[in-house]
Amino acid sequence: MNWRRFFCCCCSFEEKDQIGENKSRDYPWEIYTLKEILHATNNFHDDNKIGEGGFGSVYWGRTSKGIAVKRLKGMSSKAEMEFAVEVEILGRVRHKNLLGLRGFYASADERLIVYDYMPNHSLTTHLHGQLAADCFLDWPRRMSIAIGSAEGLVYLHHEANPHIIHRDIKASNVLLDANYQAKVADFGFAKLIPEGVTHMTTRVKGTLGYLAPEYAMWGKVSESCDVYSFGILLLEIISARKPLEKLPGGVKRDIVQWVTPYVKKGAFDRIADPRLQGKFDRAQLKSAVMVALRCTESNPENRPSMLEVVKWLKGGVEIRKVVTDIEHMLEEDGDNETDTDFQGFRGLVQNQNSFKVKY
């Protein structure tokens, strides 16, 4: 996309100060006026704020269908780039499991991105936040969310042209609509992969606990990095445990370290979120855990594609081979509960200043 033309287009709409949603012939989204967004969000009132992060804040907006508005804080070159990347990528993608772009507003000192409002908030809110105690996510819903998130990644990795690596798959970036259908969101760190390119080396961005080892240590990014992050997310959905937890003495333990001893003992019931009160399909639980472990293998070449992950989560016949392979791998490890393949990476996790990431 020609970004000079893109921002000229934005400015021309702003100068006209049109009321109502403006559709450009060249772009599939809508260009809003600042007046419209201020009216919908009650001048970005704190009562309308529904989220906040390093990028800025997200506000609920009152319209006929309801909108969410991401307001980037500051106009740094980093914020400018994340805005441009997100609008570019969201303008390209159309899938039921990806949060779609409704529109945007751009001026000299404001960058606003408009999305559909997701009434059931983020996955984090249900697993660890204010809605966690209510346990709205029963087992069928959890598996539906896992499969929906995986299908969104299949679209990015295999159907979008060029292919897209998300680079920040995590629970807070999975939003839930009125029917608890998963919508993968936040494409500010995403990378477009040119035809024929298998991996790239780039500055590390993402969230501790979800980063693939080769990406965290060397900046090597590929689709398999998203696969690793999805494996962590899948374990989080199953167990409602956070990807990283602090143990006494300041030592951090990741979710793979926590789950592995239970898998070795066959104690899969101990992995499931206690709030489910045993109401889950035990065979499906075991299969999902095994799929997650395949996704989080330390060697990226041994990880499956997201196409395979979706097939396995839906109960394809090959899932039995996945379970057998993981069981065989764990038997070869013996009784040692520490996966030595991850020691180097976990050493980095102990020191959060070892590399710069988004929190």
Coordinates of C-alpha atoms in Angstrom, one line a residue:
M1 CA 0.0 0.0 0.0
N2 CA 1.2 3.6 -0.7
W3 CA 1.1 5.1 2.7
R4 CA 1.6 8.6 1.5
R5 CA -1.6 8.2 -0.5
F6 CA -3.3 6.6 2.4
F7 CA -2.7 9.5 4.8
C8 CA -3.5 12.0 2.2
C9 CA -6.8 10.2 1.8
C10 CA -7.3 10.4 5.6
C11 CA -6.6 14.1 5.7
S12 CA -8.9 14.9 2.8
F13 CA -11.8 13.3 4.7
E14 CA -10.9 15.1 7.9
E15 CA -10.9 18.5 6.2
K16 CA -14.4 18.0 4.9
D17 CA -15.6 17.1 8.4
Q18 CA -18.3 14.9 7.0
I19 CA -20.8 13.5 9.4
G20 CA -21.6 9.8 9.0
E21 CA -19.4 6.9 7.9
N22 CA -17.4 7.6 4.7
K23 CA -16.6 4.8 2.4
S24 CA -13.6 5.1 0.1
R25 CA -13.7 3.3 -3.2
D26 CA -10.0 2.3 -2.8
Y27 CA -10.4 0.8 0.7
P28 CA -12.8 -1.7 2.2
W29 CA -13.1 0.2 5.6
E30 CA -14.9 3.3 6.7
I31 CA -13.2 6.7 7.6
Y32 CA -14.8 8.3 10.6
T33 CA -14.7 12.0 11.7
L34 CA -13.4 12.9 15.1
K35 CA -16.8 14.4 15.9
E36 CA -18.5 11.1 15.4
I37 CA -16.0 9.2 17.6
L38 CA -16.1 11.8 20.4
H39 CA -19.9 11.6 20.4
A40 CA -19.9 7.8 20.5
T41 CA -17.4 7.5 23.3
N42 CA -18.6 10.5 25.3
N43 CA -15.4 12.3 24.7
F44 CA -13.3 9.3 25.7
H45 CA -14.8 9.3 29.1
D46 CA -13.3 6.9 31.7
D47 CA -16.7 5.2 32.1
N48 CA -16.4 4.1 28.5
K49 CA -12.9 2.7 28.9
I50 CA -12.8 -1.1 28.4
G51 CA -9.1 -1.8 28.1
E52 CA -5.6 -0.4 28.4
G53 CA -2.2 -1.4 27.3
G54 CA 1.2 -0.2 26.2
F55 CA -0.3 1.0 22.9
G56 CA -3.0 3.2 24.6
S57 CA -6.6 2.7 25.6
V58 CA -9.8 1.0 24.1
Y59 CA -13.2 2.7 24.6
W60 CA -16.7 1.4 24.0
G61 CA -18.7 3.6 21.6
R62 CA -22.5 4.0 21.4
T63 CA -23.7 3.4 17.9
S64 CA -26.5 1.4 16.3
K65 CA -24.3 -1.8 16.5
G66 CA -21.7 -0.7 19.1
I67 CA -18.1 0.0 18.4
A68 CA -14.7 -0.3 20.2
V69 CA -12.2 2.4 19.6
K70 CA -8.4 2.0 20.1
R71 CA -6.8 5.3 20.9
L72 CA -3.1 5.2 20.4
K73 CA -1.2 7.3 23.0
G74 CA 1.4 9.6 21.7
M75 CA 2.5 10.0 18.1
S76 CA 5.9 8.3 18.3
S77 CA 7.3 6.6 15.2
K78 CA 6.6 3.3 17.0
A79 CA 2.9 4.1 17.5
E80 CA 2.7 5.4 13.9
M81 CA 4.1 2.1 12.6
E82 CA 1.8 0.0 14.7
F83 CA -1.2 2.0 13.5
A84 CA -0.1 1.7 9.9
V85 CA 0.5 -2.1 10.2
E86 CA -2.8 -2.8 11.9
V87 CA -4.9 -0.8 9.5
E88 CA -3.0 -2.4 6.5
I89 CA -3.5 -5.9 7.8
L90 CA -7.0 -5.6 9.1
G91 CA -8.0 -4.1 5.8
R92 CA -6.8 -7.3 4.1
V93 CA -8.3 -10.0 6.3
R94 CA -11.9 -11.2 6.3
H95 CA -12.6 -14.2 8.5
K96 CA -15.2 -15.1 11.1
N97 CA -12.5 -15.7 13.7
L98 CA -10.5 -12.5 13.1
L99 CA -11.6 -9.1 14.6
G100 CA -12.6 -7.0 11.6
L101 CA -11.8 -3.4 11.0
R102 CA -14.8 -1.1 11.0
G103 CA -12.8 2.1 10.2
F104 CA -10.3 4.6 11.5
Y105 CA -9.5 8.2 12.0
A106 CA -6.1 9.8 11.4
S107 CA -5.0 13.4 11.9
A108 CA -1.8 15.2 12.9
D109 CA -2.1 14.3 16.5
E110 CA -4.6 11.4 16.7
R111 CA -4.7 7.8 15.5
L112 CA -7.9 6.0 16.2
I113 CA -8.9 2.5 15.0
V114 CA -12.6 1.4 15.1
Y115 CA -13.7 -2.2 15.5
D116 CA -16.9 -4.1 16.3
Y117 CA -17.6 -4.2 20.0
M118 CA -17.2 -7.6 21.6
P119 CA -19.8 -7.9 24.4
N120 CA -18.1 -10.8 26.1
H121 CA -14.8 -9.1 26.3
S122 CA -11.4 -10.9 26.2
L123 CA -10.5 -14.5 27.0
T124 CA -8.2 -13.1 29.8
T125 CA -11.3 -11.6 31.5
H126 CA -12.9 -15.0 31.7
L127 CA -9.8 -17.0 32.7
H128 CA -8.1 -14.6 35.1
G129 CA -10.1 -11.4 35.4
Q130 CA -13.4 -10.1 36.8
L131 CA -15.5 -12.8 35.1
A132 CA -13.3 -15.7 36.0
A133 CA -15.3 -16.6 39.2
D134 CA -18.5 -16.9 37.3
C135 CA -17.1 -19.5 35.0
F136 CA -19.1 -18.7 31.9
L137 CA -16.6 -20.8 29.9
D138 CA -17.8 -24.4 30.2
W139 CA -15.8 -27.2 28.5
P140 CA -17.6 -27.0 25.1
R141 CA -17.2 -23.3 24.9
R142 CA -13.5 -23.6 25.7
M143 CA -12.9 -26.1 23.0
S144 CA -15.0 -23.9 20.6
I145 CA -12.8 -20.9 21.4
A146 CA -9.6 -22.9 21.0
I147 CA -10.7 -24.2 17.6
G148 CA -12.0 -20.8 16.5
S149 CA -8.7 -19.1 17.4
A150 CA -6.8 -21.9 15.6
E151 CA -8.9 -21.4 12.5
G152 CA -8.2 -17.7 12.5
L153 CA -4.5 -18.5 12.5
V154 CA -5.0 -21.0 9.6
Y155 CA -6.4 -18.1 7.6
L156 CA -3.5 -15.9 8.4
H157 CA -0.8 -18.5 7.7
H158 CA -2.3 -20.3 4.7
E159 CA -5.1 -18.3 3.1
A160 CA -4.1 -14.6 3.3
N161 CA -2.0 -13.3 0.5
P162 CA 0.7 -12.6 1.5
H163 CA 0.8 -14.8 4.5
I164 CA 0.7 -13.1 7.9
I165 CA 2.4 -14.0 11.2
H166 CA 0.6 -12.5 14.1
R167 CA 3.5 -12.4 16.6
D168 CA 1.4 -11.7 19.7
I169 CA -1.1 -14.6 20.2
K170 CA -2.2 -14.5 23.8
A171 CA -5.4 -14.6 25.9
S172 CA -6.0 -10.9 26.0
N173 CA -5.9 -10.8 22.1
V174 CA -8.7 -13.3 21.8
L175 CA -12.0 -11.5 22.0
L176 CA -15.4 -13.1 22.4
D177 CA -18.6 -12.0 20.6
A178 CA -22.2 -12.3 21.9
N179 CA -22.1 -16.0 21.1
Y180 CA -18.6 -16.6 22.6
Q181 CA -17.1 -17.0 19.2
A182 CA -13.4 -16.3 19.2
K183 CA -12.0 -13.3 17.4
V184 CA -8.2 -13.0 17.2
A185 CA -7.3 -9.3 17.6
D186 CA -4.5 -6.8 17.8
F187 CA -2.3 -6.9 14.6
G188 CA 0.1 -4.1 15.6
F189 CA 3.1 -6.5 15.7
A190 CA 2.0 -8.7 12.7
K191 CA 4.4 -9.4 9.8
L192 CA 3.6 -9.9 6.1
I193 CA 5.6 -12.8 4.7
P194 CA 6.6 -12.5 1.1
E195 CA 6.1 -15.5 -1.3
G196 CA 8.8 -18.1 -0.8
V197 CA 10.1 -16.8 2.5
T198 CA 10.1 -19.4 5.3
H199 CA 11.3 -17.2 8.2
M200 CA 12.6 -13.7 9.0
T201 CA 14.9 -12.2 11.6
T202 CA 13.5 -9.2 13.4
R203 CA 13.4 -7.3 16.7
V204 CA 11.6 -9.3 19.4
K205 CA 8.1 -8.1 20.2
G206 CA 5.4 -10.0 22.1
T207 CA 4.6 -11.1 25.6
L208 CA 6.7 -13.2 28.0
G209 CA 5.4 -16.7 28.5
Y210 CA 4.0 -17.0 24.9
L211 CA 7.3 -16.4 23.0
A212 CA 8.8 -19.3 21.1
P213 CA 12.4 -20.0 22.2
E214 CA 14.0 -19.3 18.8
Y215 CA 12.2 -16.0 18.6
A216 CA 12.9 -14.9 22.1
M217 CA 16.6 -15.7 21.9
W218 CA 17.5 -14.9 18.3
G219 CA 14.6 -13.0 16.7
K220 CA 13.8 -15.8 14.2
V221 CA 10.2 -15.5 13.4
S222 CA 8.0 -17.8 11.3
E223 CA 4.5 -19.3 11.3
S224 CA 5.8 -21.8 13.9
C225 CA 6.2 -19.0 16.4
D226 CA 2.5 -18.5 16.3
V227 CA 2.0 -22.2 16.6
Y228 CA 4.1 -22.2 19.8
S229 CA 2.1 -19.3 21.2
F230 CA -1.1 -21.1 20.4
G231 CA 0.1 -24.1 22.3
I232 CA 0.6 -22.0 25.4
L233 CA -2.8 -20.4 24.9
L234 CA -4.4 -23.8 24.5
L235 CA -2.9 -25.0 27.9
E236 CA -4.1 -21.7 29.4
I237 CA -7.7 -22.3 28.1
I238 CA -7.7 -25.8 29.5
S239 CA -6.2 -25.0 32.9
A240 CA -6.9 -21.3 33.5
R241 CA -3.2 -21.1 34.6
K242 CA -1.2 -18.1 33.5
P243 CA 1.7 -18.8 31.1
L244 CA 4.2 -17.8 33.7
E245 CA 3.9 -17.9 37.4
K246 CA 6.3 -16.8 40.1
L247 CA 7.4 -19.3 42.7
P248 CA 9.0 -18.7 46.1
G249 CA 12.4 -17.2 45.7
G250 CA 11.5 -15.3 42.6
V251 CA 11.9 -18.3 40.3
K252 CA 9.5 -18.3 37.3
R253 CA 7.8 -21.5 36.1
D254 CA 6.1 -21.6 32.7
I255 CA 2.9 -23.5 32.0
V256 CA 4.7 -26.3 30.1
Q257 CA 6.9 -27.0 33.1
W258 CA 3.8 -27.1 35.3
V259 CA 1.8 -29.5 33.0
T260 CA 4.5 -32.0 32.1
P261 CA 4.6 -33.9 35.4
Y262 CA 0.9 -34.5 35.3
V263 CA 1.1 -35.7 31.7
K264 CA 3.8 -38.2 32.6
K265 CA 1.7 -39.5 35.5
G266 CA -1.5 -39.6 33.3
A267 CA -3.2 -37.3 35.8
F268 CA -4.9 -35.2 33.1
D269 CA -7.8 -34.4 35.5
R270 CA -5.4 -32.3 37.5
I271 CA -4.6 -30.1 34.5
A272 CA -8.2 -29.0 33.9
D273 CA -9.5 -25.8 35.5
P274 CA -10.9 -26.8 38.9
R275 CA -13.9 -24.4 38.3
L276 CA -15.1 -26.9 35.7
Q277 CA -15.8 -29.3 38.6
G278 CA -14.9 -32.3 36.5
K279 CA -17.5 -31.5 33.8
F280 CA -15.3 -32.1 30.7
D281 CA -14.7 -34.8 28.1
R282 CA -11.7 -36.7 29.4
A283 CA -10.6 -38.1 26.1
Q284 CA -10.9 -34.6 24.5
L285 CA -9.0 -33.1 27.4
K286 CA -6.1 -35.6 26.9
S287 CA -6.0 -35.0 23.2
A288 CA -6.0 -31.2 23.6
V289 CA -3.1 -31.3 26.1
M290 CA -1.1 -33.5 23.8
V291 CA -1.8 -31.2 20.8
A292 CA -0.6 -28.2 23.0
L293 CA 2.6 -30.1 23.8
R294 CA 3.3 -30.8 20.1
C295 CA 2.8 -27.1 19.4
T296 CA 5.3 -26.1 22.1
E297 CA 8.2 -28.4 21.1
S298 CA 11.5 -26.6 21.4
N299 CA 12.5 -27.4 17.8
P300 CA 10.3 -25.4 15.5
E301 CA 10.7 -28.0 12.7
N302 CA 8.8 -30.5 15.0
R303 CA 5.8 -28.3 15.5
P304 CA 2.7 -28.9 13.4
S305 CA 1.1 -26.4 11.1
M306 CA -2.1 -24.7 12.2
L307 CA -3.9 -26.8 9.6
E308 CA -2.9 -29.9 11.4
V309 CA -3.8 -28.4 14.8
V310 CA -7.3 -27.6 13.7
K311 CA -7.8 -31.1 12.3
W312 CA -6.5 -32.7 15.5
L313 CA -8.6 -30.5 17.8
K314 CA -11.7 -31.4 15.7
G315 CA -10.9 -35.1 16.4
G316 CA -9.3 -36.2 13.2
V317 CA -8.1 -39.9 13.2
E318 CA -4.5 -38.7 13.3
I319 CA -4.9 -37.4 16.9
R320 CA -4.1 -40.9 18.2
K321 CA -0.6 -40.7 16.6
V322 CA -0.1 -37.3 18.3
V323 CA -0.9 -38.8 21.7
T324 CA 1.3 -41.8 21.1
D325 CA 4.2 -39.6 19.9
I326 CA 4.1 -37.4 23.0
E327 CA 3.8 -40.3 25.4
H328 CA 6.8 -41.9 23.8
M329 CA 8.8 -38.7 24.0
L330 CA 7.9 -38.3 27.7
E331 CA 8.9 -41.9 28.4
E332 CA 12.3 -41.3 26.9
D333 CA 12.7 -38.3 29.2
G334 CA 12.4 -40.6 32.2
D335 CA 11.4 -39.2 35.5
N336 CA 13.1 -35.9 35.1
E337 CA 10.4 -33.3 35.3
T338 CA 12.4 -30.5 33.8
D339 CA 12.5 -30.3 30.0
T340 CA 16.2 -29.6 29.4
D341 CA 15.5 -28.4 25.8
F342 CA 13.9 -25.3 27.4
Q343 CA 16.6 -24.5 29.9
G344 CA 18.3 -21.8 27.9
F345 CA 15.0 -20.1 27.2
R346 CA 13.8 -20.4 30.7
G347 CA 17.1 -18.9 31.9
L348 CA 16.2 -15.8 29.9
V349 CA 12.7 -15.7 31.4
Q350 CA 14.3 -15.4 34.8
N351 CA 15.6 -12.0 33.8
Q352 CA 12.9 -10.0 32.1
N353 CA 15.5 -7.4 31.0
S354 CA 17.3 -9.9 28.8
F355 CA 15.3 -8.7 25.8
K356 CA 12.7 -6.1 25.1
V357 CA 9.1 -7.2 24.7
K358 CA 5.7 -5.7 25.0
Y359 CA 3.9 -6.4 28.3

